[in-house]
mmCIF file of C-alpha atoms in Angstrom:
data_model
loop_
_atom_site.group_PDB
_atom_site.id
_atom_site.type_symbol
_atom_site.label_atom_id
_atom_site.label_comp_id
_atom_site.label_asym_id
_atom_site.label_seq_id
_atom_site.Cartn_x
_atom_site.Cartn_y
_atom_site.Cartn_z
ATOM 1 C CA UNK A 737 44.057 28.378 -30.604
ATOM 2 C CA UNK A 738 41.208 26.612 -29.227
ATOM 3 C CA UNK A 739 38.291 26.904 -27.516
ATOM 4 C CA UNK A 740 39.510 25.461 -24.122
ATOM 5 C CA UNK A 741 42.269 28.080 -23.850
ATOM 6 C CA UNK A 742 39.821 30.730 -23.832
ATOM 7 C CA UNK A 743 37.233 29.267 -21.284
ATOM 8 C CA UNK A 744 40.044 28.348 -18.895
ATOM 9 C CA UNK A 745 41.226 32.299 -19.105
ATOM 10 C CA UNK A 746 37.860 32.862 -18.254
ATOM 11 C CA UNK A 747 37.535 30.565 -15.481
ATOM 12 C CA UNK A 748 41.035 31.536 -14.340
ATOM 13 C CA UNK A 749 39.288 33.502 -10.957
ATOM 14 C CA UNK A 750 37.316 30.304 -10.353
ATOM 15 C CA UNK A 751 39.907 27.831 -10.250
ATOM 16 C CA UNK A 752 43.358 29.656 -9.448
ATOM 17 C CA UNK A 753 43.785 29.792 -5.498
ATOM 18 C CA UNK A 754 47.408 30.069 -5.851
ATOM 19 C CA UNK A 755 47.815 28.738 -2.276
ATOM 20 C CA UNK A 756 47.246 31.942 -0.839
ATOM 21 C CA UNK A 757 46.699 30.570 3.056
ATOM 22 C CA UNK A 758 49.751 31.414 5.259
ATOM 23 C CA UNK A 759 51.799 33.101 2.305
ATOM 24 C CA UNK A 760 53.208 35.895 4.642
ATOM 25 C CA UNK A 761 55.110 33.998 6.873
ATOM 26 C CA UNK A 762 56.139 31.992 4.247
ATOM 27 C CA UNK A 763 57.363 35.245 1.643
ATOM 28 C CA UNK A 764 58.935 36.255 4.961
ATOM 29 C CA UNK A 765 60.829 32.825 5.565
ATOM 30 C CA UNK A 766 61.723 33.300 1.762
ATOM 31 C CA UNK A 767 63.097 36.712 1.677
ATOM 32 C CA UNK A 768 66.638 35.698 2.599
ATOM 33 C CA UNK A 769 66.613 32.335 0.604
ATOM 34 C CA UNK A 770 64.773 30.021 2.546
ATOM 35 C CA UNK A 771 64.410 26.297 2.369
ATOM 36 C CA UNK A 772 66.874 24.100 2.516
ATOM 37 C CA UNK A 773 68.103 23.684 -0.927
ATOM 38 C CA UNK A 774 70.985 25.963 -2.062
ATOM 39 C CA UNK A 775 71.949 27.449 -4.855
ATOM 40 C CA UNK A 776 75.023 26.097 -7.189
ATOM 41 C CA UNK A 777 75.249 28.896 -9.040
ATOM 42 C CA UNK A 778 77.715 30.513 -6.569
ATOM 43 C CA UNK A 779 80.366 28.121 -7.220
ATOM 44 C CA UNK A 780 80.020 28.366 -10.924
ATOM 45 C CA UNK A 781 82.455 31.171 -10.959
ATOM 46 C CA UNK A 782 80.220 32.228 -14.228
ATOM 47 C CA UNK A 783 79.481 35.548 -13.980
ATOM 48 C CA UNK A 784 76.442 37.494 -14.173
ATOM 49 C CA UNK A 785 73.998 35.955 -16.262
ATOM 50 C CA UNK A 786 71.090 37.571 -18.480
ATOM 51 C CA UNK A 787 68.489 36.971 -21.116
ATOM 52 C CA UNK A 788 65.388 39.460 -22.795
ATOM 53 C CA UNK A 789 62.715 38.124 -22.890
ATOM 54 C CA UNK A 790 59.802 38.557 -24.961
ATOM 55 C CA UNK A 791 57.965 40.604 -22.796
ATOM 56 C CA UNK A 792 60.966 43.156 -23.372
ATOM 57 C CA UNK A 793 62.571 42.581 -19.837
ATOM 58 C CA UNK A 794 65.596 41.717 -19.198
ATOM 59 C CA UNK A 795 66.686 39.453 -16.624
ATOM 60 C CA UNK A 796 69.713 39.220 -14.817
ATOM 61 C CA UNK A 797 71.172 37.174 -12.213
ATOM 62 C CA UNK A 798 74.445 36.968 -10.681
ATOM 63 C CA UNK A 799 75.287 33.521 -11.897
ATOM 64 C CA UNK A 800 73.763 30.992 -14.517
ATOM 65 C CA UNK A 801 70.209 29.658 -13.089
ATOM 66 C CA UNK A 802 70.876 25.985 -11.767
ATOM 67 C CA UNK A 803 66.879 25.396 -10.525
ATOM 68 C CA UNK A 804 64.208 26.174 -13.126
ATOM 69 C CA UNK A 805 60.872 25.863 -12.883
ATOM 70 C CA UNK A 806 58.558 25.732 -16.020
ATOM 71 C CA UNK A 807 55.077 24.920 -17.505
ATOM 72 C CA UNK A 808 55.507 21.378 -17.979
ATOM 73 C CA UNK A 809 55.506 22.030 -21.943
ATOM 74 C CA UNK A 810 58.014 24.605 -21.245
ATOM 75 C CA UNK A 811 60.127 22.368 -19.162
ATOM 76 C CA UNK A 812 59.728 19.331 -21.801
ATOM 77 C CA UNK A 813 61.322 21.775 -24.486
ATOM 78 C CA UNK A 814 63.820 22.742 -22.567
ATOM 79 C CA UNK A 815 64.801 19.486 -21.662
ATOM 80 C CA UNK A 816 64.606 18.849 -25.617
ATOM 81 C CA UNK A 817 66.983 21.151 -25.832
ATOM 82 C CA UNK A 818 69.696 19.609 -22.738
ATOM 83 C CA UNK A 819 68.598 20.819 -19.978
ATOM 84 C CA UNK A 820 66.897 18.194 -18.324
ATOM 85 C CA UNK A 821 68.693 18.177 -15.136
ATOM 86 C CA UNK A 822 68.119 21.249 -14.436
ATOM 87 C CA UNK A 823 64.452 21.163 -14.111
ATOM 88 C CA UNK A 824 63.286 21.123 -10.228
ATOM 89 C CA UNK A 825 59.592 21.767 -11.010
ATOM 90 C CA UNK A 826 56.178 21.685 -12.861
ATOM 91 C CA UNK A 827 53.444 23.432 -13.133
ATOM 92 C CA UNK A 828 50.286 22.318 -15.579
ATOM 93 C CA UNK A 829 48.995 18.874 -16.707
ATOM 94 C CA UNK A 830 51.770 16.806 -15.550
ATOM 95 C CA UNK A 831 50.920 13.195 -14.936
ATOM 96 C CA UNK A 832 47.865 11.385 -15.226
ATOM 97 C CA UNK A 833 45.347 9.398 -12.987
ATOM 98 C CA UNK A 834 47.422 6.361 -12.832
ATOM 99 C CA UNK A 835 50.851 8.249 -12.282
ATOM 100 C CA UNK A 836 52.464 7.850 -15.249
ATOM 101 C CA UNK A 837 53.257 11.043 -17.482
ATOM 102 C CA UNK A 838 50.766 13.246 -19.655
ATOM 103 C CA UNK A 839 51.925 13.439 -23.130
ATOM 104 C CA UNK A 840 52.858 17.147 -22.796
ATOM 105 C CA UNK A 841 55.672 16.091 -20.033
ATOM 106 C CA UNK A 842 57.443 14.732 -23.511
ATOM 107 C CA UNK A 843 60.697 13.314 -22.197
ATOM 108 C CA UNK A 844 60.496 14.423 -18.225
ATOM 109 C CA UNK A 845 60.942 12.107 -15.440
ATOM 110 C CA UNK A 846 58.065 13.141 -13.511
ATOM 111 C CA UNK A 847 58.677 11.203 -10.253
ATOM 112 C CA UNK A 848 61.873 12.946 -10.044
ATOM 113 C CA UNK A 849 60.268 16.466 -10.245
ATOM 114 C CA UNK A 850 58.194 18.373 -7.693
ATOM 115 C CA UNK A 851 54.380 18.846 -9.629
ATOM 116 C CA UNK A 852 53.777 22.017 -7.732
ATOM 117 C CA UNK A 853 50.404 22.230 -10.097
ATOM 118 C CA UNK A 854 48.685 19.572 -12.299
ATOM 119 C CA UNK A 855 45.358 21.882 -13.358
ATOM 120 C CA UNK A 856 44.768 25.165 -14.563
ATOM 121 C CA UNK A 857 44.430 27.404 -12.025
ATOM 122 C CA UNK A 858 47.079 24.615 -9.034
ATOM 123 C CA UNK A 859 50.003 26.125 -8.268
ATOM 124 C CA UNK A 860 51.314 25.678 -4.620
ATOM 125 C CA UNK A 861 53.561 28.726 -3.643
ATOM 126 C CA UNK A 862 54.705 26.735 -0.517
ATOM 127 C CA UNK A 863 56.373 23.797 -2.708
ATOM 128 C CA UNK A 864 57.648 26.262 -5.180
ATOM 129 C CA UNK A 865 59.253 28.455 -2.700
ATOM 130 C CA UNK A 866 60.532 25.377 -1.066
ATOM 131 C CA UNK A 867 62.478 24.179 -4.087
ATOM 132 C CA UNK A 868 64.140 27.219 -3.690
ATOM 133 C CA UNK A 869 63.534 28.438 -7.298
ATOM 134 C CA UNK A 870 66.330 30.398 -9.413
ATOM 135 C CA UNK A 871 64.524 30.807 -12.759
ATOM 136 C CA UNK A 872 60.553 30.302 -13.635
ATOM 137 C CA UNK A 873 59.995 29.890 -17.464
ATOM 138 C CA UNK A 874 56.466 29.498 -19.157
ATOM 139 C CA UNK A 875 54.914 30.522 -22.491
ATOM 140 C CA UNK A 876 52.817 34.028 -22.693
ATOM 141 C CA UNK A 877 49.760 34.400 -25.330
ATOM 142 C CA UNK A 878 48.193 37.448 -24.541
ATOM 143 C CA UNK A 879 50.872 40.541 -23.121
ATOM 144 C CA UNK A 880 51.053 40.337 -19.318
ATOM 145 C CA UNK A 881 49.894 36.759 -19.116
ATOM 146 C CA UNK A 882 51.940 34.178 -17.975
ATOM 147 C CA UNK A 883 50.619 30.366 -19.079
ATOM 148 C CA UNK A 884 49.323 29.011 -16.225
ATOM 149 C CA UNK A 885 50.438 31.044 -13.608
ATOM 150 C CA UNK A 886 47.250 31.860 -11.805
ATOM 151 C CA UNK A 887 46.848 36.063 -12.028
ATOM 152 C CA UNK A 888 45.449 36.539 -8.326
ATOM 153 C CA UNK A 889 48.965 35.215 -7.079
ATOM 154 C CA UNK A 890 51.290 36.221 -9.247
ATOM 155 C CA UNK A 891 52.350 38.850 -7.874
ATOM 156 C CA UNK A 892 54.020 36.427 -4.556
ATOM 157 C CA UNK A 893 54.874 34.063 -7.350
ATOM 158 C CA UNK A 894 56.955 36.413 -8.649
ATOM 159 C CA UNK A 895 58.736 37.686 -5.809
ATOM 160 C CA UNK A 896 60.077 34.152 -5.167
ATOM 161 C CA UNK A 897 62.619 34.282 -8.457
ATOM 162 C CA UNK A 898 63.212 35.948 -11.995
ATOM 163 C CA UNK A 899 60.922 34.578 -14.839
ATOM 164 C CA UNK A 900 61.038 34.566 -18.286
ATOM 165 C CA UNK A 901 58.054 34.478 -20.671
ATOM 166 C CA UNK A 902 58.664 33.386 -24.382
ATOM 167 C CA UNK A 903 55.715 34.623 -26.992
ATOM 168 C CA UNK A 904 53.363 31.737 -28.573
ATOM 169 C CA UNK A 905 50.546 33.256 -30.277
ATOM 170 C CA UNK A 906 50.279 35.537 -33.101
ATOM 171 C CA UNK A 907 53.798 34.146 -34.093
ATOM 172 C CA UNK A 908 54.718 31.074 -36.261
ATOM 173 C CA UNK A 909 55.954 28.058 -34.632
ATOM 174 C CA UNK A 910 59.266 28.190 -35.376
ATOM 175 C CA UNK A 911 59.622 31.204 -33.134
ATOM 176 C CA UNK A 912 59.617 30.236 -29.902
ATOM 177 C CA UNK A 913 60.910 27.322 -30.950
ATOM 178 C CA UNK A 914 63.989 29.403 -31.705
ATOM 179 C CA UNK A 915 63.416 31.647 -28.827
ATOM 180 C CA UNK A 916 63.564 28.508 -26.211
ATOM 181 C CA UNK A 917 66.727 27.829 -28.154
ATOM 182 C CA UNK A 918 68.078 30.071 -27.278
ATOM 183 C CA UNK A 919 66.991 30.472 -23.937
ATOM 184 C CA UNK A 920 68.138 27.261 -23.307
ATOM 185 C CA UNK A 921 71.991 28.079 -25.031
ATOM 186 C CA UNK A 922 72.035 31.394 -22.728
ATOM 187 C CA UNK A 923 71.648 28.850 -19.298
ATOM 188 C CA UNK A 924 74.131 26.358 -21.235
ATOM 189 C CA UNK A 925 72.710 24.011 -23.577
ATOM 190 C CA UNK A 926 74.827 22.256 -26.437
ATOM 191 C CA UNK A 927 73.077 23.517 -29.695
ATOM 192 C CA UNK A 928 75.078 21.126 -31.337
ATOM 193 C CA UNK A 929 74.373 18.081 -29.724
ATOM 194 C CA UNK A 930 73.050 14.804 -31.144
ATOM 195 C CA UNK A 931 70.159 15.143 -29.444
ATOM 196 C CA UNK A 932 69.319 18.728 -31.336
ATOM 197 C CA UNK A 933 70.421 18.094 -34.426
ATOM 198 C CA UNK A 934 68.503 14.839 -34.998
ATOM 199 C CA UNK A 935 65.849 16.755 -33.110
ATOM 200 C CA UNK A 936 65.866 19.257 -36.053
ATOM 201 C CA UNK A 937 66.709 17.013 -38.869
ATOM 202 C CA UNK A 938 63.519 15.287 -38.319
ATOM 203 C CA UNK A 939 61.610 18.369 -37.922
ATOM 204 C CA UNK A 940 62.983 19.705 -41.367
ATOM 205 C CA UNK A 941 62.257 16.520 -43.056
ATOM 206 C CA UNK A 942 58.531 16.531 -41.144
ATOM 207 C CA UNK A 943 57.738 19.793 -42.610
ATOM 208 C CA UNK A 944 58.816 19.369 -46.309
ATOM 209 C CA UNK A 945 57.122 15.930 -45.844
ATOM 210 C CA UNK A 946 54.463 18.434 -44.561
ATOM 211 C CA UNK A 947 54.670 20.530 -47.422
ATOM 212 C CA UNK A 948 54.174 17.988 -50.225
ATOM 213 C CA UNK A 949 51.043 16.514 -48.938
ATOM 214 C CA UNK A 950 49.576 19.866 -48.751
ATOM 215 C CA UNK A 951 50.512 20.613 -52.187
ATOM 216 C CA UNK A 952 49.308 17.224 -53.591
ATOM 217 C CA UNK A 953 46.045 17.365 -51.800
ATOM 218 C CA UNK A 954 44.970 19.985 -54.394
ATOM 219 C CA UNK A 955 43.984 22.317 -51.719
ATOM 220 C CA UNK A 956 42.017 19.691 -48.961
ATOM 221 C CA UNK A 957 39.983 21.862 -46.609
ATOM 222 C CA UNK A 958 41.808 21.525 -42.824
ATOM 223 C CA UNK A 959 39.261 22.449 -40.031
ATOM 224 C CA UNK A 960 40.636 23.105 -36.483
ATOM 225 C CA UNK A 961 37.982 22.555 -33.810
ATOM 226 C CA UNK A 962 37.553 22.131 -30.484
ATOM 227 C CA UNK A 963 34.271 20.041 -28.676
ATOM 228 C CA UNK A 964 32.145 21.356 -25.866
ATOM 229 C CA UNK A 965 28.796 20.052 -24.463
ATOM 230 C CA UNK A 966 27.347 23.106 -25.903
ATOM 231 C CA UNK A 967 29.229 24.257 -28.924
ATOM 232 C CA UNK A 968 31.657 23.630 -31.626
ATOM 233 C CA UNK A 969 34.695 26.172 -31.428
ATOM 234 C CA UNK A 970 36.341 26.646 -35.032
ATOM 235 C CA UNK A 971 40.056 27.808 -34.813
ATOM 236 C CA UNK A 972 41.378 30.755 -37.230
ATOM 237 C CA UNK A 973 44.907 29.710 -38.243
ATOM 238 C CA UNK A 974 46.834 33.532 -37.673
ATOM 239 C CA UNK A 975 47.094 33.466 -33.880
ATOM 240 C CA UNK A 976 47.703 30.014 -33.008
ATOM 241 C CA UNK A 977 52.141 29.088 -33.437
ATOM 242 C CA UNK A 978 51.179 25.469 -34.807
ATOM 243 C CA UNK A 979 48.120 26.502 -37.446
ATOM 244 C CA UNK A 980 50.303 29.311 -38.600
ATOM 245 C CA UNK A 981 52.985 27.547 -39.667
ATOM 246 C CA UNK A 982 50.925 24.479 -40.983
ATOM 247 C CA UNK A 983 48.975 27.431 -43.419
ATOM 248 C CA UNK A 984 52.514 28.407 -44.366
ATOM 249 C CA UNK A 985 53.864 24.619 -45.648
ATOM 250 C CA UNK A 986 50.215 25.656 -47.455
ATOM 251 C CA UNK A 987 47.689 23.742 -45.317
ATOM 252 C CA UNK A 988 44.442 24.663 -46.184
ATOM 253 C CA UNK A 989 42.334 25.759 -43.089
ATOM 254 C CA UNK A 990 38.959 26.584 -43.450
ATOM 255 C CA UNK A 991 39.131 30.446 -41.832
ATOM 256 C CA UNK A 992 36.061 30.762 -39.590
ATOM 257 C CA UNK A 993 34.296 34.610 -40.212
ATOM 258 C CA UNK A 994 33.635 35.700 -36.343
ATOM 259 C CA UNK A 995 36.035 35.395 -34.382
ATOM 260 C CA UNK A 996 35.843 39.050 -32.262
ATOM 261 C CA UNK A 997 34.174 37.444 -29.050
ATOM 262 C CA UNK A 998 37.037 35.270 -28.440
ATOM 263 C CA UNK A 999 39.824 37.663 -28.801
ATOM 264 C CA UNK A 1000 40.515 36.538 -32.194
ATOM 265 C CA UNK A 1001 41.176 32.783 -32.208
ATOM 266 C CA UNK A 1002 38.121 31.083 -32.748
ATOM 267 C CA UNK A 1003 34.256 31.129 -33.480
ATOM 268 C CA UNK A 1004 31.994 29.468 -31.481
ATOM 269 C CA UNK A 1005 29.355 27.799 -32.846
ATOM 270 C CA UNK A 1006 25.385 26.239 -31.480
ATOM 271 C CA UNK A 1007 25.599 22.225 -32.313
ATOM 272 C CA UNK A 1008 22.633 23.085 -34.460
ATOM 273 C CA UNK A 1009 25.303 25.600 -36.942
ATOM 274 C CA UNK A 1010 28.229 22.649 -36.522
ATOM 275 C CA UNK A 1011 28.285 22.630 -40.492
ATOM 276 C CA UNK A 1012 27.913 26.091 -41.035
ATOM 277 C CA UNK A 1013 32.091 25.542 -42.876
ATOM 278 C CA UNK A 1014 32.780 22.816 -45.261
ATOM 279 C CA UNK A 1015 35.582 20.536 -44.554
ATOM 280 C CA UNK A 1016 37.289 17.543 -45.976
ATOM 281 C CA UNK A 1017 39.246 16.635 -42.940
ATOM 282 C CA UNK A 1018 38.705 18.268 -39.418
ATOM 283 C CA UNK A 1019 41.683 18.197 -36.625
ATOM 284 C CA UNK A 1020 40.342 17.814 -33.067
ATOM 285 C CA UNK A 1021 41.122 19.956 -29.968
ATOM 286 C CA UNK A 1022 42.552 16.120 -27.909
ATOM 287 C CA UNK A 1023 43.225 17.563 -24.523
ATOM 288 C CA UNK A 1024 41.451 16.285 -21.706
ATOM 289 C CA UNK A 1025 39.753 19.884 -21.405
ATOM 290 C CA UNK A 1026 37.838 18.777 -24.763
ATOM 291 C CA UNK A 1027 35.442 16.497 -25.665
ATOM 292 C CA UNK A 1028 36.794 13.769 -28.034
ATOM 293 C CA UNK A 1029 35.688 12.023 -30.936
ATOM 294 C CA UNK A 1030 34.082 9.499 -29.483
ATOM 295 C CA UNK A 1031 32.284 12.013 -27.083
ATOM 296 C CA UNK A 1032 30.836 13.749 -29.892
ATOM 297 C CA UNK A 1033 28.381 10.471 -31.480
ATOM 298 C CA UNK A 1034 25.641 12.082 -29.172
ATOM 299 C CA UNK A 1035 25.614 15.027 -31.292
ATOM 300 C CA UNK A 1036 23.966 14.338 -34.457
ATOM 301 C CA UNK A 1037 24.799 17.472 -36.163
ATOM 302 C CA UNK A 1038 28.792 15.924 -35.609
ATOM 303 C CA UNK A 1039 28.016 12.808 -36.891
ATOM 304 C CA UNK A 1040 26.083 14.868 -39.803
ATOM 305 C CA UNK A 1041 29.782 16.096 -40.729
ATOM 306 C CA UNK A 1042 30.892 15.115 -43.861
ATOM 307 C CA UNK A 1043 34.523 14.823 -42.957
ATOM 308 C CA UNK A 1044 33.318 12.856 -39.747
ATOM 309 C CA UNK A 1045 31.028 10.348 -42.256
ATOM 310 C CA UNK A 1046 33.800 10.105 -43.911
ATOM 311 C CA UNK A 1047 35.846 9.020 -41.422
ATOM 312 C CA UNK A 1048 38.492 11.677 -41.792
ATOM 313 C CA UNK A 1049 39.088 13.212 -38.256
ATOM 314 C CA UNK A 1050 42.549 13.376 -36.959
ATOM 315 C CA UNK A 1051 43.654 14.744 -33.539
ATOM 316 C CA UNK A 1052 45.126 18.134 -32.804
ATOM 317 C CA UNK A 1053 47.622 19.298 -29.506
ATOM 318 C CA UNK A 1054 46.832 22.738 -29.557
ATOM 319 C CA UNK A 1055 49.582 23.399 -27.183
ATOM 320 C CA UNK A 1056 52.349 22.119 -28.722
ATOM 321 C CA UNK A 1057 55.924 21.457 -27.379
ATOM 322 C CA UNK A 1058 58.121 24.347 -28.528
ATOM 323 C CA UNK A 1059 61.434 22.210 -29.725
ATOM 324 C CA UNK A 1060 62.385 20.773 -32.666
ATOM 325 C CA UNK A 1061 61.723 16.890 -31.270
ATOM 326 C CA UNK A 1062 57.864 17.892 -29.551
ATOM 327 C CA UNK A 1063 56.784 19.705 -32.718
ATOM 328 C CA UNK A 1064 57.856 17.435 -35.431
ATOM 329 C CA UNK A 1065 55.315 14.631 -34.939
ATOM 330 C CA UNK A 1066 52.867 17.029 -34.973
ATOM 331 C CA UNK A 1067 53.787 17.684 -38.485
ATOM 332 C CA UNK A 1068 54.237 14.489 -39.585
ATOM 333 C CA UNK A 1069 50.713 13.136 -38.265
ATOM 334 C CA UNK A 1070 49.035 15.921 -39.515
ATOM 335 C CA UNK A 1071 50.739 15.208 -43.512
ATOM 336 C CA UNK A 1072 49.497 11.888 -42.513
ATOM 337 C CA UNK A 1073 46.456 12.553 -42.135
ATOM 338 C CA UNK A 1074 46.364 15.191 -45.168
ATOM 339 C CA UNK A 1075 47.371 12.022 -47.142
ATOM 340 C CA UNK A 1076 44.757 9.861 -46.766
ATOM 341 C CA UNK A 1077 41.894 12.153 -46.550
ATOM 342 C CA UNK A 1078 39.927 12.837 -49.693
ATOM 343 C CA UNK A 1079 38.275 16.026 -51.070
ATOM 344 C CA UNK A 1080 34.652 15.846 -50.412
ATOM 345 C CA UNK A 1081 32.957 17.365 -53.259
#
């Protein structure tokens, strides 16, 4: 996991207002479904409908969940997986300055969904309540955190609809990959589409393609980093979904010796210890929370990197898209990358 994950958990009472102004009127106007959408679910004829979670609860409702709202990753795998129309709402980086979608929206229409947050920290409680919410779905990473729903109001949040929260760290990718499976099955999804199965042929083939370049590379050294003005954040494969699984198709990651202060994922490092770890190919942290590549020339310890002399940098989404289709690129550009690196002495 990178660094940014950790220093937007810490900024989290900074930034998340949560739309707290004028919330008990509204939780009021709320408590006996208000808004003026309605549910379909009560001419489903379905049943009762339930799922556990993996924060051990189980949630039930008295017919399948028609209007979900998700962390836009979230709500790009689930679409991944069919359910596309039933996505009412985002919340997290969601479209970009000129409109059009951020890369993590995958396959989304965003002009047809209601962004009811497009930071860390943004969610507004009036638009979610107002699109009358039957299921919220987002990742969790450390036990009673849900991914970017801000902590100082989730408790209202919460109270507007059930929500499920599907594990991502200190598991390997494929798990909540599986687990949004078959979260997305319970509420209806067709496993067996076209869409799935090519989604997952090309994931299989991505990973022994994957595996091969890791095994030809004769043991490349993979560093995961992340850029700040003021340090250099190396990643420790166990915790993070993606890095585990990319150590397991035997990726290489240089393993980074203090990692304590940041709860286990990473160690932070002065610009002036950026090449404390040897590395013949380094995969950069390329959200917008991070400072990119071309960011970095200021720093002459970066440019001092071998792998960077080299050439050999190669980007990194450490957030990926749990479903077959969002994760196997990331597999396939990282064996591409693996490929045309060298070993650097």
């Amino acid at each position: 996991m990178s660094h940014a994950r950790t220093v937007n958990l810490s900024r989290r009472g900074l930034l998340a207002a949560g739309g707290a102004l004028g919330l008990g009127a509204l939780l009021s106007a709320c408590g006996d479904g208000g808004g003026s959408g309605t549910s379909k679910t009560a001419d489903k004829g379905s049943g009762p409908w339930s799922f556990t979670d993996d924060r051990g609860e189980k949630v039930t409702t008295d017919g399948t969940p028609e209007r979900i709202v998700a962390f836009t990753g979230t709500a790009a795998a689930l679409a991944d997986f069919g359910l596309k129309d039933r996505i009412v709402g985002v919340f997290g980086e969601t479209t970009l300055e000129d409109g059009s979608a951020h890369p993590q929206a995958g396959d989304l229409d965003v002009k047809k969904i209601e962004v009811i947050g497009n930071v860390w920290g943004e969610f507004d409680i009036e638009k979610y309540a107002a699109l009358n919410p039957e299921l919220l779905v987002t990742h969790q990473y450390d036990e009673g955190s849900l991914w970017y729903v801000p902590d100082e109001s989730k408790d209202k949040i919460l109270k507007l609809a059930p929500s499920v929260a599907v594990q991502v760290a200190d598991v390997s990718l494929l798990k909540p990959i599986q687990r949004y499976a078959e979260l997305a099955e319970s509420l209806g999804a067709d496993l067996k589409s076209q869409q799935v199965t090519d989604g997952k042929a090309r994931f299989e083939a991505a990973a022994e393609k994957l595996r091969k370049a890791a095994k030809a590379s004769g043991g490349l050294r993979v560093l995961a980093a992340s850029g700040s003005a003021d340090y250099f954040y190396v990643s420790t494969p166990a915790p993070a979904a993606d890095l585990k699984y990319f150590a397991e198709l035997g990726v290489n990651f240089v393993v980074p010796e203090d990692v304590e202060a940041s709860g286990g994922y990473f160690e932070s490092l002065s610009w002036e210890n950026a090449g404390q770890y040897e590395a013949d190919l380094i995969i950069l942290d390329n959200r917008d929370t991070a400072l990119q590549a071309e960011d970095l020339e200021s720093k002459p310890t970066w440019k001092a990197l071998p792998a960077v002399k080299a050439g050999q940098v190669a980007e990194w989404d450490p957030v990926p898209r749990f479903s077959y289709q969002g994760a196997a690129p990331l597999l396939e550009n990282l064996a591409d990358a693996i490929e045309k690196a060298e070993k650097l002495g």
